Tab-separated table of C-alpha atoms in Angstrom:
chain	number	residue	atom	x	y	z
A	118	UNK	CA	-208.167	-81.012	57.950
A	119	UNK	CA	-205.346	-78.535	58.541
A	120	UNK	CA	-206.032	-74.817	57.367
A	121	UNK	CA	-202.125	-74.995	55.483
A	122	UNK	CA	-200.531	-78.237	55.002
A	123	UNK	CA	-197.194	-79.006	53.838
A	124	UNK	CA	-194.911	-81.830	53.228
A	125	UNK	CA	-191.952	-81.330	55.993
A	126	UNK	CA	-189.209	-83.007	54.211
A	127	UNK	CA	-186.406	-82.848	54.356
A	128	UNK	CA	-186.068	-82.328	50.514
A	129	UNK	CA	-182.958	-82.303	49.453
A	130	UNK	CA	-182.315	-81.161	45.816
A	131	UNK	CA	-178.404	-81.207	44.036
A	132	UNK	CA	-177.181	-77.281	43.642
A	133	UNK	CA	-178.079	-76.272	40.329
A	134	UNK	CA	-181.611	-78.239	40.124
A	135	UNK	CA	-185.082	-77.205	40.561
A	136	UNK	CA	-186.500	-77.060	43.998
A	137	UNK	CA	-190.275	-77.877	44.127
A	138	UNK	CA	-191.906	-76.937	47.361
A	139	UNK	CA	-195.552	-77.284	47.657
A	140	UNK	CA	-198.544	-76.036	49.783
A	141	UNK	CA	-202.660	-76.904	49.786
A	142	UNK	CA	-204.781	-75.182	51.866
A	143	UNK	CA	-208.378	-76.079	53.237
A	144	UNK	CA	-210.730	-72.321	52.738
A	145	UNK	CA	-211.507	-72.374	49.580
A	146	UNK	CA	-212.269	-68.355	50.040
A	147	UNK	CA	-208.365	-68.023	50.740
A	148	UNK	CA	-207.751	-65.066	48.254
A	149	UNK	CA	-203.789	-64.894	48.841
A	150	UNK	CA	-200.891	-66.778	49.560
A	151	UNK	CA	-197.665	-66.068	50.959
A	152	UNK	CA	-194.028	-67.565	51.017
A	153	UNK	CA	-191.293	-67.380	53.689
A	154	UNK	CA	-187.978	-68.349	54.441
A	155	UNK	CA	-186.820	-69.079	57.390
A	156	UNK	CA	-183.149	-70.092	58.463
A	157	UNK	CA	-182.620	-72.177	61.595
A	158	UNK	CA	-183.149	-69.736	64.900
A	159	UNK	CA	-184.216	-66.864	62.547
A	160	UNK	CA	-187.164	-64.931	61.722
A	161	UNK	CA	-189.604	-65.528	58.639
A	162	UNK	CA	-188.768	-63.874	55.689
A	163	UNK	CA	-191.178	-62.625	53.209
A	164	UNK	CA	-189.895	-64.701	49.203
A	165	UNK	CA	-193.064	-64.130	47.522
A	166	UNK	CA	-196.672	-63.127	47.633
A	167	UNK	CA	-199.201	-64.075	45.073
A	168	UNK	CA	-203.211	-63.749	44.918
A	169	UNK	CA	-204.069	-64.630	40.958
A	170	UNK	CA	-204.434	-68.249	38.960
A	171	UNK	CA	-201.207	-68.876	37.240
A	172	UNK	CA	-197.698	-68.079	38.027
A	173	UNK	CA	-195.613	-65.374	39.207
A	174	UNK	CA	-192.078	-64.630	38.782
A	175	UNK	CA	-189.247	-63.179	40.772
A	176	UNK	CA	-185.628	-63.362	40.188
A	177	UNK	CA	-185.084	-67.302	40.573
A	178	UNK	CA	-188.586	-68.153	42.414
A	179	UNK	CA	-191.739	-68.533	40.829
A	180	UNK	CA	-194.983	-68.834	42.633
A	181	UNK	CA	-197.680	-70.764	41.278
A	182	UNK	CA	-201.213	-71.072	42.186
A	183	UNK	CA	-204.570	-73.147	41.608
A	184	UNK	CA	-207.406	-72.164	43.176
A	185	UNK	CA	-209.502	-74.987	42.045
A	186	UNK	CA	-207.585	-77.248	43.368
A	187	UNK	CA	-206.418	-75.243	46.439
A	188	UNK	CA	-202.385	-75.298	45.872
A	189	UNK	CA	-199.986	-72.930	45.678
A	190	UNK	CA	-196.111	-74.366	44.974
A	191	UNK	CA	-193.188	-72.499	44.780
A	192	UNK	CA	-190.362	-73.129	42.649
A	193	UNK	CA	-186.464	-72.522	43.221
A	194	UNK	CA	-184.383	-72.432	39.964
A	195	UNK	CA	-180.884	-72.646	39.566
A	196	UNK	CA	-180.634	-73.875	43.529
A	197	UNK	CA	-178.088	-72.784	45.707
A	198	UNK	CA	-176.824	-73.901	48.932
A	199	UNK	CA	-178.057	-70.053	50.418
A	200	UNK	CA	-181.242	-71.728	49.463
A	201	UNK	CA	-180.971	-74.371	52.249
A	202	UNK	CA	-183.774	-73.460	54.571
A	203	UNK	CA	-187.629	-74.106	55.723
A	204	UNK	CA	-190.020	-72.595	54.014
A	205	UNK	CA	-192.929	-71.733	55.084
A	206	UNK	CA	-196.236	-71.008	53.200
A	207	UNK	CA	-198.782	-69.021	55.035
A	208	UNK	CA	-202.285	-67.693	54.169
A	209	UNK	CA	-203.704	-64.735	55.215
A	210	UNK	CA	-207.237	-64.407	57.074
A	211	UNK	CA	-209.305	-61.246	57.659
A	212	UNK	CA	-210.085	-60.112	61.193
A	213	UNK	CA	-211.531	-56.946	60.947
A	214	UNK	CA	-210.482	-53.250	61.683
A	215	UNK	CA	-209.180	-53.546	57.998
A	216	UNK	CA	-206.642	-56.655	59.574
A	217	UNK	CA	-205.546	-59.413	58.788
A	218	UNK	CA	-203.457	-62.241	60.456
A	219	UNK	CA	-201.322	-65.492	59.096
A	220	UNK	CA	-201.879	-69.022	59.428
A	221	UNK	CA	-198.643	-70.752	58.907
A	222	UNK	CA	-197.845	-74.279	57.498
A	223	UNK	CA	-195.175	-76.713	59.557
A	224	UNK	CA	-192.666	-75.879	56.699
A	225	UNK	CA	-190.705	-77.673	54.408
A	226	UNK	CA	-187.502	-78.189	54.865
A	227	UNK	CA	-185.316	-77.835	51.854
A	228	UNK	CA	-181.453	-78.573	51.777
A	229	UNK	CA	-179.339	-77.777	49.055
A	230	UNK	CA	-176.385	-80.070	48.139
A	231	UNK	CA	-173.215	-78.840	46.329
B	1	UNK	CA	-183.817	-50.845	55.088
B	2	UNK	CA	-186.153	-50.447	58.386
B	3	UNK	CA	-186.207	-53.147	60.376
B	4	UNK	CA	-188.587	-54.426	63.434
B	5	UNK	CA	-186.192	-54.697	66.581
B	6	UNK	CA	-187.154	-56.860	69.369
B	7	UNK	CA	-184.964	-57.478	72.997
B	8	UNK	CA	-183.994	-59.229	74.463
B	9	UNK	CA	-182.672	-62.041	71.570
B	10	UNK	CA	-182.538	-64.451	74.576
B	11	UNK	CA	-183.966	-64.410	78.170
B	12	UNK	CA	-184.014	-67.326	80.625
B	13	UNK	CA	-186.766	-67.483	83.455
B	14	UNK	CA	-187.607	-69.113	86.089
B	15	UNK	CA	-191.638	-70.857	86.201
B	16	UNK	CA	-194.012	-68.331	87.554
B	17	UNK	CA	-191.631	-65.743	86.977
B	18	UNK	CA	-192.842	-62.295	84.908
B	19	UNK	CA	-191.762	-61.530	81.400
B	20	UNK	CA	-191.594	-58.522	79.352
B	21	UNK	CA	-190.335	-59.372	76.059
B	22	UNK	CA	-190.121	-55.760	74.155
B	23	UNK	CA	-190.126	-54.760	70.079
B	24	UNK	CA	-189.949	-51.164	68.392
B	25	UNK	CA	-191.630	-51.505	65.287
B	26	UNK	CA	-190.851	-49.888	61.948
B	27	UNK	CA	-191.988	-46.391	62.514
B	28	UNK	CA	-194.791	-45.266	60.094
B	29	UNK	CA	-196.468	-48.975	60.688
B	30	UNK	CA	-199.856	-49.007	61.952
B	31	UNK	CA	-200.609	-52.868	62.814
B	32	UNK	CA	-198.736	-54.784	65.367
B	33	UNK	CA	-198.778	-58.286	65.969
B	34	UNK	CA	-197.147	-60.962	67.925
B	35	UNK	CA	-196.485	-64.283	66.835
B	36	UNK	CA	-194.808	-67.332	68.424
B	37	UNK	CA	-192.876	-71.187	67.770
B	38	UNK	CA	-192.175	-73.789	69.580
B	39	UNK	CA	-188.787	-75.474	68.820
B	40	UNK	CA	-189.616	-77.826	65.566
B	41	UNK	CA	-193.442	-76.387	65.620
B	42	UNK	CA	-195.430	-73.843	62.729
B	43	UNK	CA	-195.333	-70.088	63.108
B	44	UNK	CA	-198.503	-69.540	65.567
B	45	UNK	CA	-200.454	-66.241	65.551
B	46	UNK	CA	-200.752	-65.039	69.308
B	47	UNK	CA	-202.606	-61.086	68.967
B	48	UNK	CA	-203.350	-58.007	67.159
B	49	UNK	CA	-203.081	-54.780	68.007
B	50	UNK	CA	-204.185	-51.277	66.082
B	51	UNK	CA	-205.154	-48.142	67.472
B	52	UNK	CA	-203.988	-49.112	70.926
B	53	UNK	CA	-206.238	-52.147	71.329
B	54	UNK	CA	-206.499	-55.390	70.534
B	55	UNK	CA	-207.920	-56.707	67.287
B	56	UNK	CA	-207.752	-59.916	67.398
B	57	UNK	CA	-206.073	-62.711	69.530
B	58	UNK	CA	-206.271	-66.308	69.728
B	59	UNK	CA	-206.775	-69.197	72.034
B	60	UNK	CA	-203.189	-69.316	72.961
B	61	UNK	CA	-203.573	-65.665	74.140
B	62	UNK	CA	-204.966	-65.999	77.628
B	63	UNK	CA	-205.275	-63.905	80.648
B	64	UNK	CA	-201.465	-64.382	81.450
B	65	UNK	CA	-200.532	-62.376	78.325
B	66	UNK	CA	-200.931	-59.239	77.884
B	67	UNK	CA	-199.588	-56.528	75.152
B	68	UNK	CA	-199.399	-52.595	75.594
B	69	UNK	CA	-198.216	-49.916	73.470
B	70	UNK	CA	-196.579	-47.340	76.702
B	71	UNK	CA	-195.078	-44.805	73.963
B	72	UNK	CA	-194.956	-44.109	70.411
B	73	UNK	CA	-192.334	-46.375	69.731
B	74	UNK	CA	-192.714	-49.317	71.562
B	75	UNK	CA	-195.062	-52.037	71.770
B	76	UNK	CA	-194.253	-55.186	74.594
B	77	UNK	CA	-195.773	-58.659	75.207
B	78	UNK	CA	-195.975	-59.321	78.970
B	79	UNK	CA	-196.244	-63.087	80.516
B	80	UNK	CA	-197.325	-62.659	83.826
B	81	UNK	CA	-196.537	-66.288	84.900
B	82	UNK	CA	-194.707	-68.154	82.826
B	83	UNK	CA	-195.406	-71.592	82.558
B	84	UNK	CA	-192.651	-74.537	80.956
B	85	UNK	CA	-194.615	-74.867	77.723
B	86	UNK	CA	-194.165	-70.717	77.506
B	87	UNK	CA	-190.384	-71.736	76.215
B	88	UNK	CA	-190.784	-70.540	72.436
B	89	UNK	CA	-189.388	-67.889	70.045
B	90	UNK	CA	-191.648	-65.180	70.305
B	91	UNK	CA	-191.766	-63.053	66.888
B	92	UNK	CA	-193.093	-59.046	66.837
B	93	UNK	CA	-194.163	-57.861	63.498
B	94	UNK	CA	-196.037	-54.858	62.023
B	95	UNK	CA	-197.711	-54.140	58.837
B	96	UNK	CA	-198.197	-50.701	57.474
B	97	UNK	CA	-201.882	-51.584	56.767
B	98	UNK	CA	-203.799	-54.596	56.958
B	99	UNK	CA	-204.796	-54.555	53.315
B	100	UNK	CA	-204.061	-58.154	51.296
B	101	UNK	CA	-200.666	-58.130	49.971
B	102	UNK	CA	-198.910	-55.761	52.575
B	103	UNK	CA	-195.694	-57.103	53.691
B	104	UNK	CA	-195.417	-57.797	57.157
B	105	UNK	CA	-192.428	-57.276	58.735
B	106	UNK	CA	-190.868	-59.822	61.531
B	107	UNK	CA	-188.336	-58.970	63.814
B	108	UNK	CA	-185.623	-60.900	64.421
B	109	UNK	CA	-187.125	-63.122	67.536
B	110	UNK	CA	-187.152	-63.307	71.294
B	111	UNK	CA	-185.664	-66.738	72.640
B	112	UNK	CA	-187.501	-67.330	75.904
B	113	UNK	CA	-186.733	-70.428	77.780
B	114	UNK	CA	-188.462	-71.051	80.681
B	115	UNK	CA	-187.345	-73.696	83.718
């Protein structure tokens, strides 16, 4: 089983809707999640970070997490076609020396259509 | 804002050929990592580095790679030989600690194509 897995897409969603992007990941001690964004030929870009049941919001996104069942979605209201991009959820992992590195999902592709 | 810088945004190299792909990170950042993607592939983790050595790296991360930190400003990835499945967008971040939660930073990418 993959450590992050995510549906690729593409998922395209009319401008104004609800984007629903999700994530499930395989160690259950994962204690915090992470969303990017990343446009084509550009560098991940921190959306969202979340690390307790239930959701949080921020502006348009809300992250929303179930440990029990190992998910963490994030949700895009009010979509706009800025919002057309992969995103990427990626869970952190302790290596020591107080450190930590991320395992990335493939990415979901999400396209936005006016 | 302060930003990680990387250069170049787009080298070309020949097989066997030596690379030095170079990032200043954001200055009162402790952590420094490298990460890397293959056109269409996942965000891989390559290495760590804090307190001028390695913390962790991973299988990709062989003996042709190599990272150094030769100031206070700079930290560099060096390929010794590159190889055609080298050809990736190689990302340099930094974190100002490693604690859960702390935002790490990406630069904007290297482009390396090898041929």
């Amino acid at each position: 089983q993959k450590e992050v897995e995510q549906n690729s897409g593409p998922l395209s969603v009319p401008e104004g809707a609800i984007a629903s992007l999700n994530c499930t990941y395989s160690d259950r001690g994962s204690q915090s999640f992470f969303w990017y964004r990343q446009y084509s030929g550009k560098s991940p870009e921190l959306i969202m970070f979340i690390y307790s049941n239930g959701d949080k919001e921020d502006g348009r996104f809300t992250a929303q997490l179930n440990k029990a069942s190992q998910y963490v979605s994030l949700l895009i209201r009010d979509s706009q076609p800025s919002d057309s991009a992969t995103y990427l959820c990626a869970v952190p992992r302790f290596i020591g020396f107080g450190n930590e590195k991320l395992t990335f999902g493939t990415g979901t592709r999400l396209t936005i259509i006016p | 804002e302060p930003e990680v810088t990387q250069t170049p945004s787009h080298q070309v190299t020949q097989m066997g050929q030596e690379v030095i792909l170079r990032c200043v990170p954001i200055s009162n950042h402790l952590y420094f990592y490298w990460y890397r993607q293959i056109l269409g592939q996942k965000v891989e983790f390559l290495v760590s580095f804090y307190n001028n050595e390695i913390s962790e790296k991973s299988e990709i991360f062989d003996d042709q790679f190599s990272v150094e930190r030769p100031d206070g400003s700079n930290f560099t990835l060096k390929i010794r030989s590159t190889k055609l499945e080298d050809s990736a967008m190689y990302f340099c971040a930094s974190s100002e600690s490693g604690r859960t939660g702390n935002t790490i930073y990406f630069g904007e990418g290297s482009w390396l194509t090898v041929v």
